[in-house]
N, CA, C and O atoms as a DFTB+ gen file, in Angstrom:
216 C
 N C O
     1  1     106.751      88.066      78.887
     2  2     106.225      86.829      79.373
     3  2     104.732      86.889      79.539
     4  3     104.233      87.768      80.241
     5  1     104.017      86.010      78.936
     6  2     102.613      86.064      78.952
     7  2     102.041      85.185      80.100
     8  3     102.503      84.065      80.316
     9  1     101.064      85.694      80.803
    10  2     100.488      85.010      81.935
    11  2      99.436      83.977      81.395
    12  3      98.900      84.162      80.302
    13  1      99.165      82.953      82.128
    14  2      98.200      81.938      81.791
    15  2      96.921      82.171      82.476
    16  3      95.941      81.504      82.144
    17  1      96.843      83.065      83.411
    18  2      95.665      83.332      84.183
    19  2      94.817      84.353      83.463
    20  3      95.345      85.300      82.880
    21  1      93.439      84.165      83.498
    22  2      92.528      85.147      82.928
    23  2      92.396      86.311      83.758
    24  3      92.751      86.295      84.937
    25  1      91.907      87.313      83.203
    26  2      91.656      88.613      84.022
    27  2      90.768      88.434      85.176
    28  3      90.931      89.042      86.234
    29  1      89.798      87.565      84.951
    30  2      88.782      87.348      85.996
    31  2      89.429      86.676      87.225
    32  3      89.155      87.010      88.378
    33  1      90.290      85.726      86.906
    34  2      91.053      84.955      87.991
    35  2      91.971      85.879      88.738
    36  3      92.048      85.828      89.965
    37  1      92.714      86.780      87.966
    38  2      93.625      87.664      88.613
    39  2      92.977      88.713      89.490
    40  3      93.470      89.110      90.545
    41  1      91.734      89.169      88.927
    42  2      91.037      90.202      89.775
    43  2      90.464      89.518      91.017
    44  3      90.453      90.101      92.101
    45  1      89.994      88.298      90.859
    46  2      89.481      87.581      92.051
    47  2      90.592      87.406      93.111
    48  3      90.381      87.646      94.300
    49  1      91.774      86.982      92.641
    50  2      92.870      86.778      93.595
    51  2      93.304      88.094      94.227
    52  3      93.707      88.104      95.390
    53  1      93.235      89.204      93.498
    54  2      93.644      90.479      93.989
    55  2      92.672      90.878      95.151
    56  3      93.124      91.287      96.221
    57  1      91.350      90.753      94.924
    58  2      90.377      91.172      95.934
    59  2      90.429      90.183      97.146
    60  3      90.165      90.597      98.275
    61  1      90.757      88.917      96.924
    62  2      90.786      88.071      98.056
    63  2      92.142      88.148      98.787
    64  3      92.165      87.905      99.994
    65  1      93.172      88.442      98.189
    66  2      94.507      88.548      98.861
    67  2      94.693      89.968      99.418
    68  3      95.684      90.160     100.124
    69  1      93.944      90.867      99.205
    70  2      94.192      92.182      99.731
    71  2      93.948      92.226     101.220
    72  3      94.468      93.125     101.880
    73  1      93.194      91.316     101.783
    74  2      92.941      91.198     103.199
    75  2      94.141      90.606     103.941
    76  3      94.252      90.743     105.159
    77  1      94.988      89.983     103.240
    78  2      96.202      89.394     103.909
    79  2      97.275      90.522     104.204
    80  3      98.204      90.330     104.988
    81  1      97.088      91.687     103.536
    82  2      98.069      92.729     103.774
    83  2      97.369      93.928     104.461
    84  3      97.716      95.083     104.212
    85  1      96.433      93.645     105.280
    86  2      95.722      94.707     105.984
    87  2      96.601      95.519     106.982
    88  3      96.295      96.671     107.292
    89  1      97.679      94.900     107.465
    90  2      98.476      95.632     108.417
    91  2      99.406      96.684     107.797
    92  3     100.048      97.437     108.529
    93  1      99.490      96.748     106.441
    94  2     100.268      97.765     105.775
    95  2      99.564      99.095     105.845
    96  3      98.481      99.219     105.273
    97  1     100.119     100.124     106.524
    98  2      99.453     101.311     106.661
    99  2      99.507     102.289     105.484
   100  3      98.892     103.354     105.526
   101  1     100.284     101.899     104.384
   102  2     100.511     102.910     103.372
   103  2      99.550     102.785     102.155
   104  3      99.743     103.401     101.107
   105  1      98.500     101.944     102.362
   106  2      97.509     101.877     101.292
   107  2      96.802     103.216     101.122
   108  3      96.642     103.679      99.993
   109  1      96.386     103.834     102.184
   110  2      95.650     105.072     102.075
   111  2      96.556     106.172     101.477
   112  3      96.069     106.994     100.701
   113  1      97.798     106.204     101.802
   114  2      98.711     107.201     101.315
   115  2      98.946     106.991      99.782
   116  3      99.030     107.968      99.037
   117  1      99.048     105.743      99.332
   118  2      99.116     105.511      97.950
   119  2      97.822     105.810      97.161
   120  3      97.870     106.234      96.007
   121  1      96.714     105.586      97.786
   122  2      95.425     105.878      97.135
   123  2      95.274     107.422      97.000
   124  3      94.854     107.920      95.956
   125  1      95.618     108.148      98.058
   126  2      95.503     109.628      97.983
   127  2      96.494     110.208      96.956
   128  3      96.146     111.129      96.216
   129  1      97.714     109.678      96.909
   130  2      98.709     110.176      95.903
   131  2      98.202     109.833      94.523
   132  3      98.381     110.657      93.626
   133  1      97.587     108.697      94.271
   134  2      97.047     108.305      92.979
   135  2      95.909     109.253      92.625
   136  3      95.817     109.675      91.473
   137  1      95.057     109.598      93.547
   138  2      93.965     110.471      93.350
   139  2      94.458     111.901      92.946
   140  3      93.906     112.546      92.055
   141  1      95.535     112.354      93.661
   142  2      96.003     113.672      93.348
   143  2      96.514     113.730      91.932
   144  3      96.224     114.658      91.177
   145  1      97.326     112.659      91.572
   146  2      97.899     112.582      90.221
   147  2      96.781     112.511      89.209
   148  3      96.856     113.186      88.182
   149  1      95.768     111.743      89.445
   150  2      94.696     111.624      88.503
   151  2      93.932     112.974      88.359
   152  3      93.579     113.348      87.240
   153  1      93.695     113.648      89.377
   154  2      93.059     114.987      89.281
   155  2      93.909     115.931      88.538
   156  3      93.418     116.633      87.654
   157  1      95.195     115.987      88.856
   158  2      96.138     116.885      88.130
   159  2      96.153     116.584      86.658
   160  3      96.105     117.526      85.867
   161  1      96.215     115.363      86.235
   162  2      96.221     114.992      84.790
   163  2      94.956     115.363      84.197
   164  3      94.982     115.941      83.111
   165  1      93.781     115.094      84.795
   166  2      92.517     115.470      84.251
   167  2      92.361     116.990      84.141
   168  3      91.814     117.450      83.138
   169  1      92.806     117.796      85.111
   170  2      92.734     119.268      84.966
   171  2      93.640     119.765      83.836
   172  3      93.305     120.687      83.093
   173  1      94.805     119.109      83.742
   174  2      95.771     119.539      82.738
   175  2      95.238     119.266      81.302
   176  3      95.341     120.085      80.388
   177  1      94.645     118.012      81.183
   178  2      94.063     117.768      79.881
   179  2      92.854     118.597      79.576
   180  3      92.640     118.925      78.409
   181  1      92.044     118.962      80.546
   182  2      91.020     119.859      80.384
   183  2      91.425     121.193      79.919
   184  3      90.794     121.797      79.052
   185  1      92.494     121.659      80.504
   186  2      93.034     122.948      80.139
   187  2      93.560     123.013      78.723
   188  3      93.400     124.019      78.033
   189  1      94.178     121.952      78.303
   190  2      94.673     121.773      76.921
   191  2      93.533     121.754      75.954
   192  3      93.628     122.346      74.879
   193  1      92.502     121.123      76.281
   194  2      91.279     120.969      75.363
   195  2      90.664     122.324      75.247
   196  3      90.355     122.741      74.131
   197  1      90.458     123.067      76.355
   198  2      89.765     124.312      76.288
   199  2      90.614     125.337      75.563
   200  3      90.079     126.119      74.777
   201  1      91.896     125.364      75.794
   202  2      92.732     126.361      74.998
   203  2      92.808     126.005      73.582
   204  3      92.979     126.910      72.765
   205  1      92.694     124.722      73.175
   206  2      92.704     124.377      71.749
   207  2      91.541     124.823      71.007
   208  3      91.632     125.048      69.801
   209  1      90.392     124.974      71.680
   210  2      89.147     125.346      70.992
   211  2      88.906     126.906      70.981
   212  3      87.915     127.397      70.442
   213  1      89.822     127.606      71.574
   214  2      89.672     129.062      71.599
   215  2      90.061     129.766      70.290
   216  3      89.974     130.990      70.197
């Protein structure tokens, strides 16, 4: 299903609506988990690249 809203409208709605959910305490936990996953993937890809050029 294709959305009729542009990316700019969706991004604007995301940033304005995020204050409606301020009482949810798990945002920080989700952000930290995402950061850990991102760092792990980056290090893994870096390891693959460095071993490929040896």
